[in-house]
Short mmCIF file of C-alpha atoms in Angstrom, two decimals:
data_model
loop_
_atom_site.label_atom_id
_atom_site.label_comp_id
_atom_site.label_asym_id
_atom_site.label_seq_id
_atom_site.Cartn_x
_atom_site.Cartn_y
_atom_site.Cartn_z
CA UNK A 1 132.75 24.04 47.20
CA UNK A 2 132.68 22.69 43.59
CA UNK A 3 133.01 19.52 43.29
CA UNK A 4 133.36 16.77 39.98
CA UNK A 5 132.03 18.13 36.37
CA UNK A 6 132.49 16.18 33.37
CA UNK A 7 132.25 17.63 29.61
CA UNK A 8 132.25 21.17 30.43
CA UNK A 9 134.54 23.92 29.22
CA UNK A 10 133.71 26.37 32.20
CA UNK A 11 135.59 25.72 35.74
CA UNK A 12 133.18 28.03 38.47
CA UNK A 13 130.09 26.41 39.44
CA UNK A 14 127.99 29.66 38.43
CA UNK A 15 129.44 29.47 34.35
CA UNK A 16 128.95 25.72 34.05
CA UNK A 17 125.45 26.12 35.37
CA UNK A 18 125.49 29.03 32.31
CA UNK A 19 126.63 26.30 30.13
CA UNK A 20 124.68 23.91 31.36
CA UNK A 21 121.89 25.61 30.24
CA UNK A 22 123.23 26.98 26.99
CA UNK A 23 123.40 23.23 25.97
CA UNK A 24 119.71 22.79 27.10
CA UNK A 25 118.48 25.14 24.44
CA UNK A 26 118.94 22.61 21.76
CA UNK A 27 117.05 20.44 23.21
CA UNK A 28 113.29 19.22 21.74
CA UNK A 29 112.48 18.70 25.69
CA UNK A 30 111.07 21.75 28.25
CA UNK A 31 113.26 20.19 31.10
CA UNK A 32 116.98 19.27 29.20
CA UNK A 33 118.18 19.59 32.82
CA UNK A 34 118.00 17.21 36.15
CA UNK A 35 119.06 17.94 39.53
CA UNK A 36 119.87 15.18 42.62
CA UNK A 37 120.59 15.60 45.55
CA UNK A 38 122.30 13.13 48.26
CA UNK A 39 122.94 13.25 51.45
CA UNK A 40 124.29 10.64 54.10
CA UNK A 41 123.61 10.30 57.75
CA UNK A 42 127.15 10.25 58.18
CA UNK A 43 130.55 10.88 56.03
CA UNK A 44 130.82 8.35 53.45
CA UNK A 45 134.23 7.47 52.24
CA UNK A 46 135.56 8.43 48.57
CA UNK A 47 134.92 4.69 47.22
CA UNK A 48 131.04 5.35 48.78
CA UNK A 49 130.44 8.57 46.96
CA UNK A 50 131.63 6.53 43.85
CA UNK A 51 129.90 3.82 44.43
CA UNK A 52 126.59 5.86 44.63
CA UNK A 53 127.08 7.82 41.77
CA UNK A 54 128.14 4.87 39.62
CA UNK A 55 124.73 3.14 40.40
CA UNK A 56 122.94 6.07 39.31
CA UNK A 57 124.23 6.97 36.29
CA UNK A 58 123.26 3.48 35.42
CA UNK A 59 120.16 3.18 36.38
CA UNK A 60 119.44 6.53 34.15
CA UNK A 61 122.01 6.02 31.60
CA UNK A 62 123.99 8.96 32.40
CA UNK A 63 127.69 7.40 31.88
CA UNK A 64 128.48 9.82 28.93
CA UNK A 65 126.31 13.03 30.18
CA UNK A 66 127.69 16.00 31.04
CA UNK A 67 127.19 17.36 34.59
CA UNK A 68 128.74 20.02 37.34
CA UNK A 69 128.66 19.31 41.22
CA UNK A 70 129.03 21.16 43.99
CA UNK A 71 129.66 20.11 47.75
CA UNK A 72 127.95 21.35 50.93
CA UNK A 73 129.21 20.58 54.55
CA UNK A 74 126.15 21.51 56.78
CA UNK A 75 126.30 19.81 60.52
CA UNK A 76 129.51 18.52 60.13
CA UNK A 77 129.31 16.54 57.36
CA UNK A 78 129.28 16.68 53.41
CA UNK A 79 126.10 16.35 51.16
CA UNK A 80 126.35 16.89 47.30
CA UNK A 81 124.29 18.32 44.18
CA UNK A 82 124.64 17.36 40.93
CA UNK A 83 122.85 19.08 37.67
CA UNK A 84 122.85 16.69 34.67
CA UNK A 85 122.53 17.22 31.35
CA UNK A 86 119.39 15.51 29.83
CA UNK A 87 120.19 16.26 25.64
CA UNK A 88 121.50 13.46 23.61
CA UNK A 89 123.14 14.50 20.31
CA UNK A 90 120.08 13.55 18.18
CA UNK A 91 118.53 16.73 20.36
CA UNK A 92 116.33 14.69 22.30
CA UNK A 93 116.55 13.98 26.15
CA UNK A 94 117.12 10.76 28.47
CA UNK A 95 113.61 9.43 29.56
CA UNK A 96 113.21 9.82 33.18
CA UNK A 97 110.26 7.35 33.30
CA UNK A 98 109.47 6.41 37.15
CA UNK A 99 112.09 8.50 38.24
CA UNK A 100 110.98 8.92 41.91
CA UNK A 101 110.49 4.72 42.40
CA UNK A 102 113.71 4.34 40.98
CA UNK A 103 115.56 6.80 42.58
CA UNK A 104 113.95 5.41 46.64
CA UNK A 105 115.41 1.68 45.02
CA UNK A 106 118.41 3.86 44.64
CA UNK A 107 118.65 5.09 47.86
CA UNK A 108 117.48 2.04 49.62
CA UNK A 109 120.61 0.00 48.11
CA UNK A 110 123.06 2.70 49.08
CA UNK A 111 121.73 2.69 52.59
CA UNK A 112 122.20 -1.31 52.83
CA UNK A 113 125.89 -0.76 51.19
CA UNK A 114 127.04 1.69 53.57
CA UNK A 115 125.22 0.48 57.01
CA UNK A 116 122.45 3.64 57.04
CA UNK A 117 119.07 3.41 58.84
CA UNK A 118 116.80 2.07 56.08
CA UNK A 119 114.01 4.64 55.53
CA UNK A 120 110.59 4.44 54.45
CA UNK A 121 109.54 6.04 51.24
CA UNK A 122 106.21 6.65 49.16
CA UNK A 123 107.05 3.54 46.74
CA UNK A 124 108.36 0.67 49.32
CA UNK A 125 106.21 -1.97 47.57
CA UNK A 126 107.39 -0.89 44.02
CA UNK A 127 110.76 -0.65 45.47
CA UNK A 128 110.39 -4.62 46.41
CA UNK A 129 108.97 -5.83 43.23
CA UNK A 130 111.79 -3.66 41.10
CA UNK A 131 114.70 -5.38 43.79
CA UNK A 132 113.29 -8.91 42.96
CA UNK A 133 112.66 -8.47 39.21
CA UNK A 134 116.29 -7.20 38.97
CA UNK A 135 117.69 -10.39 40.78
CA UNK A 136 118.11 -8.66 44.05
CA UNK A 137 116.58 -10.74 46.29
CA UNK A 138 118.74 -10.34 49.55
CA UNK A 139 118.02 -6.58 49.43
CA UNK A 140 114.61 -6.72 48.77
CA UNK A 141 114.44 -9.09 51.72
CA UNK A 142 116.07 -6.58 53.85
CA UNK A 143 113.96 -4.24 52.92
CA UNK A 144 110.62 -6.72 54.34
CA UNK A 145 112.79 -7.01 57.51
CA UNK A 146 112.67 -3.52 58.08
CA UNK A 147 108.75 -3.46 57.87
CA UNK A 148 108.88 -1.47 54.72
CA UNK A 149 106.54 -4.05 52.84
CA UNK A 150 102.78 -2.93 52.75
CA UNK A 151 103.45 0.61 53.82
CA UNK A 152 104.00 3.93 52.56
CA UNK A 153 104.96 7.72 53.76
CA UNK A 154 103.79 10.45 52.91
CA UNK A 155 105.16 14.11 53.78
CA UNK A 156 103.25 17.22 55.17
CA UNK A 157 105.25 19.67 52.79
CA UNK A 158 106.44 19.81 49.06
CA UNK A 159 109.83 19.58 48.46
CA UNK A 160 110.51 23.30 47.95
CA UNK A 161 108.62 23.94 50.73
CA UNK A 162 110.80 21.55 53.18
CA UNK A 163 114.01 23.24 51.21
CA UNK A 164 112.92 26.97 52.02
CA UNK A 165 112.21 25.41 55.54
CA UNK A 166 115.63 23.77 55.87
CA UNK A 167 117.13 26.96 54.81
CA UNK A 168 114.99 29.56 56.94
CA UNK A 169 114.68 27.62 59.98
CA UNK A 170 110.90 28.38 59.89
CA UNK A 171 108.28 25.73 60.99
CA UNK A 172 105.61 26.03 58.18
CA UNK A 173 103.23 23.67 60.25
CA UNK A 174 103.95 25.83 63.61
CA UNK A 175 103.21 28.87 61.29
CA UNK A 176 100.02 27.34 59.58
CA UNK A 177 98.33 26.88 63.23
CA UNK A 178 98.81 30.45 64.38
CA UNK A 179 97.02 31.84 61.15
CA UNK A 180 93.84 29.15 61.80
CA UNK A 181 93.64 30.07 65.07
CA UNK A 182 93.75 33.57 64.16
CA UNK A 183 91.53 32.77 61.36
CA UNK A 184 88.53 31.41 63.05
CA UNK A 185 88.73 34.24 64.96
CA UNK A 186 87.30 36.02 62.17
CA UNK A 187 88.68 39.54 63.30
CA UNK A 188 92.30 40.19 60.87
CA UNK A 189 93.29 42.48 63.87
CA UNK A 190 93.10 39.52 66.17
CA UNK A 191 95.75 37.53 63.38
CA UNK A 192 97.38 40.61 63.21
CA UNK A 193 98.68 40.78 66.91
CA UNK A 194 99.19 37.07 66.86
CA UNK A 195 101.66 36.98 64.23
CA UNK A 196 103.52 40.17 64.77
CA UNK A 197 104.05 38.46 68.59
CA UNK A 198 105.75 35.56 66.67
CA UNK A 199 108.12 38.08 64.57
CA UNK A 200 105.21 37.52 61.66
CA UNK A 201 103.27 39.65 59.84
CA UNK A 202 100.23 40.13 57.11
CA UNK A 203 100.83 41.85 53.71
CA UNK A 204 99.05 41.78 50.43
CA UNK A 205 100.66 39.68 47.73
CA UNK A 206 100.28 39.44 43.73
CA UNK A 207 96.81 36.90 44.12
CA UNK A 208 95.88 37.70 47.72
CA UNK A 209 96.89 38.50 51.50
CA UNK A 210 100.44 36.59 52.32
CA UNK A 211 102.04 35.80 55.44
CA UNK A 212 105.86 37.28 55.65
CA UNK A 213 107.64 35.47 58.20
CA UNK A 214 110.83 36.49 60.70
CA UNK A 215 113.39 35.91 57.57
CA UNK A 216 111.03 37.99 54.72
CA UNK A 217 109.91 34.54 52.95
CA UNK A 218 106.20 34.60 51.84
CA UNK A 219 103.37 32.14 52.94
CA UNK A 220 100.07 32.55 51.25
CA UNK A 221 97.48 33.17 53.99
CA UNK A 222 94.59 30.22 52.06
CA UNK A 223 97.40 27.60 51.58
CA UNK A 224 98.31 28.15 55.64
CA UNK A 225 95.13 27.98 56.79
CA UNK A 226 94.00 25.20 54.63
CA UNK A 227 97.41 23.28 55.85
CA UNK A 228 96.34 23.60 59.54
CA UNK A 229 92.85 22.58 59.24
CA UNK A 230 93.31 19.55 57.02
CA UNK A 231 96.04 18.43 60.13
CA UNK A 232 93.06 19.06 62.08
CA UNK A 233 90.90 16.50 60.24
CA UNK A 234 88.47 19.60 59.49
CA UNK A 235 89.61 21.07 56.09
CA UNK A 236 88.62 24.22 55.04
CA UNK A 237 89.33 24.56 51.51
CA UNK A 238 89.63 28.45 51.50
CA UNK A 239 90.47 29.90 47.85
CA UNK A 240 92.47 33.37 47.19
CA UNK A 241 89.48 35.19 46.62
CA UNK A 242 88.10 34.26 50.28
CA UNK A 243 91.06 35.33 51.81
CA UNK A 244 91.15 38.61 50.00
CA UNK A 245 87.48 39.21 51.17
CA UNK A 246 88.72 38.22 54.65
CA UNK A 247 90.93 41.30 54.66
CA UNK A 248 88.99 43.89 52.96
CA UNK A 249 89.24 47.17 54.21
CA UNK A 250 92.07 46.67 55.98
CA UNK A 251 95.31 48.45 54.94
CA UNK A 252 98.17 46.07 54.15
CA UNK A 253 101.69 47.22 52.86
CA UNK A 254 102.00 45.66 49.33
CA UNK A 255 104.75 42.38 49.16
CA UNK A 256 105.68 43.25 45.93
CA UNK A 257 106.95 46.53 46.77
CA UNK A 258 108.61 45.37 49.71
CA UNK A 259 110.37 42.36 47.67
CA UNK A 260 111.11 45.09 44.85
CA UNK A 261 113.31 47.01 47.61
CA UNK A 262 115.06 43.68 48.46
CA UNK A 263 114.26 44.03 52.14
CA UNK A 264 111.93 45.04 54.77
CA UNK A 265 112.68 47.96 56.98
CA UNK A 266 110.55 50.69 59.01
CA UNK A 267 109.53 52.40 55.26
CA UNK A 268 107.51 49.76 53.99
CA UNK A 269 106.22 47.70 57.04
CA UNK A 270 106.15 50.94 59.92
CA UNK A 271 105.02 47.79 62.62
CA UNK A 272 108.28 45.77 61.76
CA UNK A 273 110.58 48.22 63.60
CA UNK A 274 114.20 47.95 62.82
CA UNK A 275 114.46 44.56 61.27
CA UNK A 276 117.68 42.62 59.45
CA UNK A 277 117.70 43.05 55.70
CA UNK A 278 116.42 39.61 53.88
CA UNK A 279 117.54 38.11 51.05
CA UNK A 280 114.98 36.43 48.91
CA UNK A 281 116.44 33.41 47.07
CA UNK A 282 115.29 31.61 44.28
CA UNK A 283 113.08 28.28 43.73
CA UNK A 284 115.25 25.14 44.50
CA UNK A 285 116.07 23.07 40.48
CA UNK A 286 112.96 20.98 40.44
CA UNK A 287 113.74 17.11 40.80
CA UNK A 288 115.87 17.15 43.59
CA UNK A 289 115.78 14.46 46.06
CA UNK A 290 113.56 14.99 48.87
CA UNK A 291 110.56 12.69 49.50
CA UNK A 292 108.10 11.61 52.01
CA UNK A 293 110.42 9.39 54.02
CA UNK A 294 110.84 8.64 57.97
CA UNK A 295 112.60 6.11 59.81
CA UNK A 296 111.81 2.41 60.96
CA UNK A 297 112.35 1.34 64.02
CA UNK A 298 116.01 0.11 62.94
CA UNK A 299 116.76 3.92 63.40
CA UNK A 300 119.35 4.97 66.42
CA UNK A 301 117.54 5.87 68.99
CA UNK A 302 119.30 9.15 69.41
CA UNK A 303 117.82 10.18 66.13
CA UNK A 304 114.31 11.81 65.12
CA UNK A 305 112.37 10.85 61.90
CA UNK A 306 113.53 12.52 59.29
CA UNK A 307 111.23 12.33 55.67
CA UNK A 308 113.60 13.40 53.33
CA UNK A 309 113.98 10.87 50.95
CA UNK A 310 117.68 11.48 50.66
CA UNK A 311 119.90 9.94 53.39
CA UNK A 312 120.32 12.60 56.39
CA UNK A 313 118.35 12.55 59.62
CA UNK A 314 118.06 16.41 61.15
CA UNK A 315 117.14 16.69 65.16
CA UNK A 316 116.32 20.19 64.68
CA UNK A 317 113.52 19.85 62.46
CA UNK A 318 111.68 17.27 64.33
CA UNK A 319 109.33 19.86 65.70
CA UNK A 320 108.35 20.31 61.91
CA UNK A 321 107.72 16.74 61.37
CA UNK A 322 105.45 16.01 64.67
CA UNK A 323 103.56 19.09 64.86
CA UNK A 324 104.58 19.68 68.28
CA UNK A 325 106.21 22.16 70.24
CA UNK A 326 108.32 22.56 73.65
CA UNK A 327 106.03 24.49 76.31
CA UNK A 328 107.09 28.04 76.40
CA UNK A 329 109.25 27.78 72.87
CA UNK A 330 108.48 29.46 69.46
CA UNK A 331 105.95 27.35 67.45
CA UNK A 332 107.15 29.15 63.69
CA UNK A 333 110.86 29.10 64.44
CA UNK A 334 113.01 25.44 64.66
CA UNK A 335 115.85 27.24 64.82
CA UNK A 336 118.02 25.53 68.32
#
């Protein structure tokens, strides 16, 4: 749905992204844009949203900038995206100095205002000393209560890898230890079968073999095996060019002609079978809010560990997050 906009000419969400961007072109900066993202564990009320959105246009002096917003409701409740204009009328851009420190302190304060779980971030100690130096001593002290102090969280995947998970309902890490175990095999027939029994399956991309899992997104085959070894303590390291000499002489179907067609189908990939078509959708806006985050133990305990720095927790991705699976389930997909 769209949501607020201020100093825009264009109503849909589509032309004031256009616009958005239009403006950026005057800008001396290579990034005149800046996307957040928020989104509560639970509904938060009208005056919440406002309060939120006050204290971050302050903290980033945004008061005057032009921005569109548009609303999601996923699991019952609403999260929000905003894109921000970065150009001042001298043509350069807002500094975004320490964004990611400020914007934890950010989200640590809203989750004190509105009664959420406190999480753990990357930055908890910076987020302490910033609290204090700014006078905000009670907070900061809730923050030590929650054993934040002296600690710090790191995530398995990047952001736009945890937002094409969240979207595809695919388990990256589940993925990642199929291909090592097919891997050490050292026989690509043997990863072959493996994956096509989990609805995967090999093809050759632009820089080497890829993965091309049950919705038609792309995993490069290195990156997956060098995910599931480093989890193992033992990592491997393996570069494009290894993985391309790890399939030689084997005939893969070409990704780029499948994503040229827009979809997989019996024509391109004869082992699929009859498969859905799949949509390939583009790159998240870089800068959104998702960080290396999980809960303390002040979380309900009804609720998994969730790392996104932004304030949600998701049950359904907590196979993800502990690198575990049910017996007899799917280790790729998280989908319920």
């Amino acid at each position: 749905m769209v949501g607020a906009s201020r100093g825009l000419i264009e109503t849909g969400t589509k032309d004031q992204i256009k616009e958005l961007t239009h403006i950026g072109r005057y800008a001396s900066h290579s990034k005149p844009l800046h996307h957040v993202h928020a989104d509560p564990a639970k509904d938060w009320t009208p005056d919440q949203w406002a309060d939120f959105w006050k204290s971050y246009e302050n903290e980033f002096s945004l008061q005057k900038q032009s921005f569109t917003e548009v609303v999601h409701v996923k699991h019952g409740r609403e999260h929000k995206h905003r894109v921000y204009s970065l150009l001042l009328p001298s043509g350069s851009c807002i500094r975004m100095d320490n964004d990611f420190i400020r914007r934890e302190k950010l989200n640590r304060l809203a989750e004190i205002r509105t009664g959420e779980p406190i999480l753990s971030g990357r930055h908890n100690d910076a987020v302490i000393k910033a609290l204090e130096a700014e006078g905000k001593t009670a907070q900061a002290q809730i923050l030590r209560d929650a054993g934040l102090e002296g600690t710090r969280t790191r995530g398995k995947l990047k952001p736009q890898e945890r937002a094409q998970q969240e979207r595809t309902h695919i388990d990256k890490a589940g993925l990642a230890v199929i291909v090592l175990k097919g891997w050490k095999g050292y026989n690509p027939d043997v990863l072959k079968e493996q994956l096509k029994a989990h609805g995967c399956h090999l093809a050759m991309g632009d820089k080497g073999p890829v993965v091309i899992d049950q919705t038609g997104n792309v995993h490069a085959l290195n990156r997956l095996v060098n995910m599931a070894s480093k989890a193992e303590g033992k990592p491997l390291k393996i570069t494009a060019k290894q993985a391309v000499d790890y399939v030689r002489g084997y005939d893969l179907p070409f990704y780029a002609d499948i994503q040229k067609k827009g979809k997989i189908n019996e024509r391109t990939l004869p082992e699929l079978g009859t498969v859905q078509e799949n949509f390939f959708i583009p790159a998240d806006l870089p800068g959104s809010l998702w960080s290396e985050q999980e809960h303390t133990e002040h979380s309900r305990p009804d609720e998994q560990p969730d790392r996104r720095q932004t304030l949600t927790h998701r049950p359904d991705t907590a196979v993800t997050r502990n690198h575990r699976t049910a017996t007899g389930s799917n280790p790729v997909s998280t989908k319920p």
